[in-house]
Short mmCIF file of C-alpha atoms in Angstrom, two decimals:
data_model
loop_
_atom_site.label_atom_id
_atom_site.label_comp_id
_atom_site.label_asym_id
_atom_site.label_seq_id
_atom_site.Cartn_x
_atom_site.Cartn_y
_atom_site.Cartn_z
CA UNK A 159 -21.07 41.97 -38.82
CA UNK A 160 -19.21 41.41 -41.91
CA UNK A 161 -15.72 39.42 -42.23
CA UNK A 162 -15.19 41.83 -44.54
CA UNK A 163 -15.44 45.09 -41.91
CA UNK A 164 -13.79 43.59 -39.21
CA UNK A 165 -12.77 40.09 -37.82
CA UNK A 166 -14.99 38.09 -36.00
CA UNK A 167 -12.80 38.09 -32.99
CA UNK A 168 -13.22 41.71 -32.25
CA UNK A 169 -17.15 41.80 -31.52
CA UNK A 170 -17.65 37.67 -30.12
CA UNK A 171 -15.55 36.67 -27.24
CA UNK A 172 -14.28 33.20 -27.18
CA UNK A 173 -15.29 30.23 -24.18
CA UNK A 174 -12.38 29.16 -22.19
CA UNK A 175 -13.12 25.54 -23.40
CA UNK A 176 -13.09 25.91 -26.93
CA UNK A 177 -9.08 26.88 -25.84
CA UNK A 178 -8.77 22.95 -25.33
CA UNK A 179 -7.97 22.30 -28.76
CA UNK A 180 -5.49 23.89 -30.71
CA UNK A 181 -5.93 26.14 -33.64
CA UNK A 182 -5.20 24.86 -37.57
CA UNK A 183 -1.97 25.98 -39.35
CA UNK A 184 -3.01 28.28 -42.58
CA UNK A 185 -2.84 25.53 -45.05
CA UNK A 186 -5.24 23.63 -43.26
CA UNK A 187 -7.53 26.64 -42.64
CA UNK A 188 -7.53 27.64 -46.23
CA UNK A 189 -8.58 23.69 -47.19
CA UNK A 190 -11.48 23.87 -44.43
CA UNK A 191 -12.81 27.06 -45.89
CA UNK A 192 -12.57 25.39 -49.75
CA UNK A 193 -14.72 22.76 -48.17
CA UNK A 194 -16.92 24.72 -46.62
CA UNK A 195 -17.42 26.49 -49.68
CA UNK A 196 -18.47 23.36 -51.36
CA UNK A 197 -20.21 21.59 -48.92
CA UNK A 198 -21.48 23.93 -46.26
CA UNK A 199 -21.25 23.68 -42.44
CA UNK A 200 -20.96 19.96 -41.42
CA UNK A 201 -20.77 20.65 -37.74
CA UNK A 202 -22.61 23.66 -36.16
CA UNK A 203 -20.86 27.08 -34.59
CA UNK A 204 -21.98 26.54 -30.88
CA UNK A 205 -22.71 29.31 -28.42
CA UNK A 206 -22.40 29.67 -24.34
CA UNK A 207 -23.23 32.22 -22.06
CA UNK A 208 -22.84 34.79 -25.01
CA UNK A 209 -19.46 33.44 -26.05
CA UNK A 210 -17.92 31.34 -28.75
CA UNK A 211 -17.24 27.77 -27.56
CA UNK A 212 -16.50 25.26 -30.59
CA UNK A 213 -16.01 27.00 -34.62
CA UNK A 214 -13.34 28.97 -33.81
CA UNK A 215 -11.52 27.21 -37.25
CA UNK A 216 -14.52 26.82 -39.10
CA UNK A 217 -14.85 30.67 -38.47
CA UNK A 218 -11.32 31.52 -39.06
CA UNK A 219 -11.31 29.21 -42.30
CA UNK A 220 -14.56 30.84 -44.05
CA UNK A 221 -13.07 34.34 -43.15
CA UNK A 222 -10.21 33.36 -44.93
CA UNK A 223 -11.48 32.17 -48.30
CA UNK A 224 -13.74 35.13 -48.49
CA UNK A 225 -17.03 33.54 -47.41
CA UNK A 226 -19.35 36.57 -45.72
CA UNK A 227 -21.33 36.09 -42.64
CA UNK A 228 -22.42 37.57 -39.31
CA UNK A 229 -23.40 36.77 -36.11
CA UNK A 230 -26.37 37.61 -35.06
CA UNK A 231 -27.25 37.72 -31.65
CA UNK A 232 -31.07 37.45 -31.59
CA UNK A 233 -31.56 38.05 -27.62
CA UNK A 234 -29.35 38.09 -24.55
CA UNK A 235 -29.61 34.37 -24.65
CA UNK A 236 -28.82 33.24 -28.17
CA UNK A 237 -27.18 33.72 -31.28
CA UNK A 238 -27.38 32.78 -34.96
CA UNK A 239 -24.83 32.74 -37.93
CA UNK A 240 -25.97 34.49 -40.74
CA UNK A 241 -24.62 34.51 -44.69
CA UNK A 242 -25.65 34.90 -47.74
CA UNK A 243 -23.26 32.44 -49.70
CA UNK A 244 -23.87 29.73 -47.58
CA UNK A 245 -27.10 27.54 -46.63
CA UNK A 246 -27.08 27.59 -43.26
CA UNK A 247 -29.53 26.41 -41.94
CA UNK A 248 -28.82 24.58 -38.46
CA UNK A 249 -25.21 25.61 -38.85
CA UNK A 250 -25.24 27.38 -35.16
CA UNK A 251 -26.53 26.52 -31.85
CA UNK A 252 -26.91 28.00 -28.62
CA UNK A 253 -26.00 25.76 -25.19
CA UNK A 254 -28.45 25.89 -22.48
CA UNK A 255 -26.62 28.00 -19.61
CA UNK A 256 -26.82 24.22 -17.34
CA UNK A 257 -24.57 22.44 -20.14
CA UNK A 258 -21.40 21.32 -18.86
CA UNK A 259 -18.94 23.38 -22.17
CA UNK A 260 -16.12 21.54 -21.27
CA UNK A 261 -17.49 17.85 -21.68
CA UNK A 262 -19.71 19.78 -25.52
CA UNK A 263 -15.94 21.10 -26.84
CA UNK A 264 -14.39 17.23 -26.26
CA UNK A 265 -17.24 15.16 -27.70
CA UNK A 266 -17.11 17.76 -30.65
CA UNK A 267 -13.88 17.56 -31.74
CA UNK A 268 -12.25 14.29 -29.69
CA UNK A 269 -13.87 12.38 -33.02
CA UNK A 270 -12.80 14.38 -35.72
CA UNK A 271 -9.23 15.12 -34.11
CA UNK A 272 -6.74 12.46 -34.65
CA UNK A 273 -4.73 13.18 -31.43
CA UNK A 274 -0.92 12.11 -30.82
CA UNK A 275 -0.22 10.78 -27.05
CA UNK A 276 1.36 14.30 -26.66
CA UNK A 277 -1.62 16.00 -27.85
CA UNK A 278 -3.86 13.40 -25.83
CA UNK A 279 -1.45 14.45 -22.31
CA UNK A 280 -1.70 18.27 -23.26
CA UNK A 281 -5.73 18.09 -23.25
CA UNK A 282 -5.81 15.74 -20.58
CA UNK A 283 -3.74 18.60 -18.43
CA UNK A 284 -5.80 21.92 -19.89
CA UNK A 285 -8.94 19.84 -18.70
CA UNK A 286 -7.63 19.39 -15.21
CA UNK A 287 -6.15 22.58 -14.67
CA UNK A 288 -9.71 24.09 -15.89
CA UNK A 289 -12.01 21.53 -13.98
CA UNK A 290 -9.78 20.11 -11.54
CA UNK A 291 -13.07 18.95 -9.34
CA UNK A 292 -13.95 16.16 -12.04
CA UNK A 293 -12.92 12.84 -11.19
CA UNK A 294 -10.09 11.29 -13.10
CA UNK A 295 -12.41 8.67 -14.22
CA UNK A 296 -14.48 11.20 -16.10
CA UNK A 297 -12.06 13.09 -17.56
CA UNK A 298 -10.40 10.01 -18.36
CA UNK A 299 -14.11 8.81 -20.24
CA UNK A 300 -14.43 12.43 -22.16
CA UNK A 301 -10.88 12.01 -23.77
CA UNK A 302 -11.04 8.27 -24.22
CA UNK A 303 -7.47 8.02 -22.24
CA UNK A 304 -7.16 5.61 -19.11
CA UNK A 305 -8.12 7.07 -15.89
CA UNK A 306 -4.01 6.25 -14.63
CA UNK A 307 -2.86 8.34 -17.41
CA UNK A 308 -4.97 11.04 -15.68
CA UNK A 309 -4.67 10.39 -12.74
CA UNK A 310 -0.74 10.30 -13.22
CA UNK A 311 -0.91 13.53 -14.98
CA UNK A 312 -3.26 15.07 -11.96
CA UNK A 313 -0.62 14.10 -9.36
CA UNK A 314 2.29 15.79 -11.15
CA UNK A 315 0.13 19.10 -11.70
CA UNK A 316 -0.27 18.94 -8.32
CA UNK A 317 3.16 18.23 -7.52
CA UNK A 318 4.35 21.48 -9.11
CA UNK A 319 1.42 23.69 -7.91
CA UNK A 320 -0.30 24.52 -10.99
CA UNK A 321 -3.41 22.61 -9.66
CA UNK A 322 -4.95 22.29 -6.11
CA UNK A 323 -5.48 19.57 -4.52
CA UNK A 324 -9.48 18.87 -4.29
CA UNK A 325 -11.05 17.24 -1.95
CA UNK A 326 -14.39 16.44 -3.15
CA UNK A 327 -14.70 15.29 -7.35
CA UNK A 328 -17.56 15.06 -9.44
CA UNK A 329 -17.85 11.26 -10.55
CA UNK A 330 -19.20 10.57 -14.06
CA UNK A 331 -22.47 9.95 -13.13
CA UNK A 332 -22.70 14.12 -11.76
CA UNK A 333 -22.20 12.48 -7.62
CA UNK A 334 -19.96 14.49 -5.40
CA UNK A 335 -17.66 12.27 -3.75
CA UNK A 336 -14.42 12.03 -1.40
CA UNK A 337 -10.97 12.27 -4.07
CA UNK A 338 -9.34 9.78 -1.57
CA UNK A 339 -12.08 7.38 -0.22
CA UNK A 340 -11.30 6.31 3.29
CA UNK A 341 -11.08 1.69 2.83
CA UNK A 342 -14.18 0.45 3.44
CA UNK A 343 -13.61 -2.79 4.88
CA UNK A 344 -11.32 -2.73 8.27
CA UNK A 345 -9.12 -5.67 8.27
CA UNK A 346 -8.10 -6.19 11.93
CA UNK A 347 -4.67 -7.62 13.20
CA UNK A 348 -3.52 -11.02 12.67
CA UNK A 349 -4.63 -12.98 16.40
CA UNK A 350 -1.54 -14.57 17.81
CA UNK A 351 -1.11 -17.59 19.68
CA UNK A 352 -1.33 -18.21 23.36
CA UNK A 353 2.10 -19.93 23.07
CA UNK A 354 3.29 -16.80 20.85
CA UNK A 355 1.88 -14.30 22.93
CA UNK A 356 3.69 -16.05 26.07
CA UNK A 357 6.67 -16.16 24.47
CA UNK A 358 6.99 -12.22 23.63
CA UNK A 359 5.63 -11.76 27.54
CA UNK A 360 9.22 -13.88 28.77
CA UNK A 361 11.33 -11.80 26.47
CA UNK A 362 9.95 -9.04 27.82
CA UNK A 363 9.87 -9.29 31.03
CA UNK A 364 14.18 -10.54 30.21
CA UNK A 365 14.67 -7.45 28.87
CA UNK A 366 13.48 -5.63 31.82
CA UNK A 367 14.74 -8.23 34.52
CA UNK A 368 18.17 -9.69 34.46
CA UNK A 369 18.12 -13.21 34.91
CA UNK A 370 19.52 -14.42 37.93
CA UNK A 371 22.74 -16.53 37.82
CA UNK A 372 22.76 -20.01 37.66
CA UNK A 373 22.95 -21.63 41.66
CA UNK A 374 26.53 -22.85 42.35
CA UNK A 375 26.20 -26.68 42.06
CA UNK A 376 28.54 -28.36 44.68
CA UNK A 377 31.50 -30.82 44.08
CA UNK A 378 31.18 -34.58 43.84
CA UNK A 379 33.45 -34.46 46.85
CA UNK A 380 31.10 -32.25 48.82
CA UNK A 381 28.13 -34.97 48.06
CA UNK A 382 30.02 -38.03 48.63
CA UNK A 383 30.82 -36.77 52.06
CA UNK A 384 26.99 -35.69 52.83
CA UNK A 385 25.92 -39.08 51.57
CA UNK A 386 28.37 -41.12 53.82
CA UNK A 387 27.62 -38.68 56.96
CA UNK A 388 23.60 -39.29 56.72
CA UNK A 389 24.83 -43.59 55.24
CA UNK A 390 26.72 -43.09 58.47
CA UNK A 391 24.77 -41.74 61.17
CA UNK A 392 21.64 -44.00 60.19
CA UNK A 393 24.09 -47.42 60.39
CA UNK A 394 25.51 -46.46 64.13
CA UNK A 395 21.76 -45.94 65.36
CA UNK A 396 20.21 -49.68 63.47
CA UNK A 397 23.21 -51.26 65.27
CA UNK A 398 22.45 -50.03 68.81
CA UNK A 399 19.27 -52.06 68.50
CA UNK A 400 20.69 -55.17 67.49
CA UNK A 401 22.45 -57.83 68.72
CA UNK A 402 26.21 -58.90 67.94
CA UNK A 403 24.99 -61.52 65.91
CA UNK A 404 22.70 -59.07 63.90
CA UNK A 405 25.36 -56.59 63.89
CA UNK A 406 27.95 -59.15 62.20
CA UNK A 407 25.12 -59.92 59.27
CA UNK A 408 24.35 -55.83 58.97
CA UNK A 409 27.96 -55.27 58.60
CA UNK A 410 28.64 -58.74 56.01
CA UNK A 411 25.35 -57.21 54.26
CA UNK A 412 26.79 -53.67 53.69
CA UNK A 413 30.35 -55.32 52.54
CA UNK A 414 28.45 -57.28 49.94
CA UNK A 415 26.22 -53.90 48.72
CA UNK A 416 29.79 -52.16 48.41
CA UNK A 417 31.59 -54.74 46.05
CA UNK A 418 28.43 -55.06 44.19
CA UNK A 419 28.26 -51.26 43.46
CA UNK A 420 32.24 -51.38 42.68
CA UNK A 421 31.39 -53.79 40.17
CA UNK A 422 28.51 -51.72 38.61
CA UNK A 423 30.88 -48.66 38.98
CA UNK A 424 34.24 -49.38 38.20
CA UNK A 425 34.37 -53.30 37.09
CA UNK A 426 37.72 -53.38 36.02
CA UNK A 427 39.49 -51.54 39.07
CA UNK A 428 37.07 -54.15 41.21
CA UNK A 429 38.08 -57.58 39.50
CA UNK A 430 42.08 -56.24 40.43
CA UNK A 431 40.81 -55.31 43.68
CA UNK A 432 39.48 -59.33 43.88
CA UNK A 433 42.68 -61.13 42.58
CA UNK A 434 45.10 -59.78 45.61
CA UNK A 435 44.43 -62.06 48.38
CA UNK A 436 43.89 -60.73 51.57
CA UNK A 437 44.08 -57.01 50.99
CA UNK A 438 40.10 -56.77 50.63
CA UNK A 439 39.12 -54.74 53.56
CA UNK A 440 41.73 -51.72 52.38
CA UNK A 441 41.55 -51.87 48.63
CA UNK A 442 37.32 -51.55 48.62
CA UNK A 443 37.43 -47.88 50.37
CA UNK A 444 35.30 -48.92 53.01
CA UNK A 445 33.89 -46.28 54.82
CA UNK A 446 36.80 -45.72 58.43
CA UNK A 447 33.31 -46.46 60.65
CA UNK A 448 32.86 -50.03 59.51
CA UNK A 449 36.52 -50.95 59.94
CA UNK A 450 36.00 -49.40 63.61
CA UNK A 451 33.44 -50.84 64.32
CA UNK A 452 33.88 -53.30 67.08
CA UNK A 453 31.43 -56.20 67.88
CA UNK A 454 30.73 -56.00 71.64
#
């Protein structure tokens, strides 16, 4: 085939990877093909599976200029670029059908391409939506971006729907492995304290139990009188064993304990009660038993 009978296009189909990269405005096609003319084919015309995958400018640009040439396709398995203006000699080659065309077309042209970070996202998100099962690390190493950036441009594809999510990714070393790996090392729980763990048991068991309400506590009145009943009873049943003589000391004893807890109690109501002659036995509140008292 002939540029001159027909365009290239129409008898060699063109690799879905050599799509990554766009195609040069006319100007710059007509300045390849001036260059070609001069200096030959720098980089070879690569083949794949009987299609096209990286020259689709160098092509363009020598059919442009008027440069002659045809591809040949020498078996089912390979093809070879033909002219008779040009030396070329190496200037095609044929991928084994293994290769991986995607990673070829990148480290072909990601050198020779000065890329803009819009032209860098745009590649990054054509090689995702065509191999979405490569890792974001490894696309990230073909187009020399940071695996974020891809990763950040894999989760918005995904977001819209115009890639799937994909459970298993090809790393960069060719291993299958988990997109989202499970953590590795299981931290367990922070251990609490006895005195902590005690504490949430009380609450608890408050918020299922009401507490009960606080025990009436009785009046000072209500003691005093319990006191001098028990004070009492025990007095009456010493003096039945005693004598009157005994019985007078008991009862000059438990006079003397009374003005010396007055004292302790209420010293200033006890040093009045002291300077009135004579009204001793009624001022000191002494209990109506002992004033009863009789000796026999």
């Amino acid at each position: 085939m002939t540029s001159k009978a027909k365009s290239w296009r129409d008898v060699l189909p063109v690799h879905p990877a050599a799509e990554l990269f766009p195609l040069m405005s006319i100007a710059e096609l007509r300045e390849l093909g001036e260059d070609i003319k001069r200096r030959g084919l720098l980089q070879p015309i690569a083949f794949f599976r009987n299609k096209l995958l990286d020259g689709r400018n160098r092509l363009d640009a020598m059919q442009l200029v008027g440069i002659e040439f045809t591809v040949w396709r020498e078996d089912k398995h390979r093809f070879e670029l033909l002219s008779s203006q040009l030396e070329l000699s190496g200037g095609s080659r044929t991928l084994n059908d293994d290769a991986d065309p995607y990673a070829y077309v990148i480290s072909a042209n990601i050198q020779r391409r000065h890329l803009d970070a819009d032209q860098k996202r745009e590649l990054i998100a054509k090689l995702l939506k065509a191999t979405p099962e490569k890792s974001n690390r490894q696309i990230a190493k073909a187009v020399k971006a940071s695996h974020v950036t891809v990763g950040a441009a894999r989760a918005e594809l995904e977001g819209r729907g115009q890639i799937d999510h994909v459970a298993i990714r090809t790393d960069t070393k060719g291993r299958k492995q988990a997109a989202h790996k499970r953590p590795t090392n299981k931290t367990s729980p922070p251990t609490q304290s006895p005195a902590v763990i005690a504490a949430a048991d009380r609450a608890e068991a408050r918020a299922q139990k009401p507490e009960p309400s606080p025990e009436k506590k009785p009046r000072a009145s209500e003691l005093i009188q319990k006191l001098v009943s028990d004070f009492e009873a025990r007095i009456i049943d010493a003096m039945k064993r005693l004598d009157p003589d005994e019985c007078k000391q008991l009862i000059a004893a438990l006079r003397s304990e009374i003005d010396a807890i007055e004292l302790t109690v209420q010293p200033e109501a006890a040093k009045q009660q002291q300077s009135v002659a004579g009204a001793r036995d009624d001022n000191l509140d002494v209990p109506e038993f002992l004033r009863r008292t009789t000796v026999p």
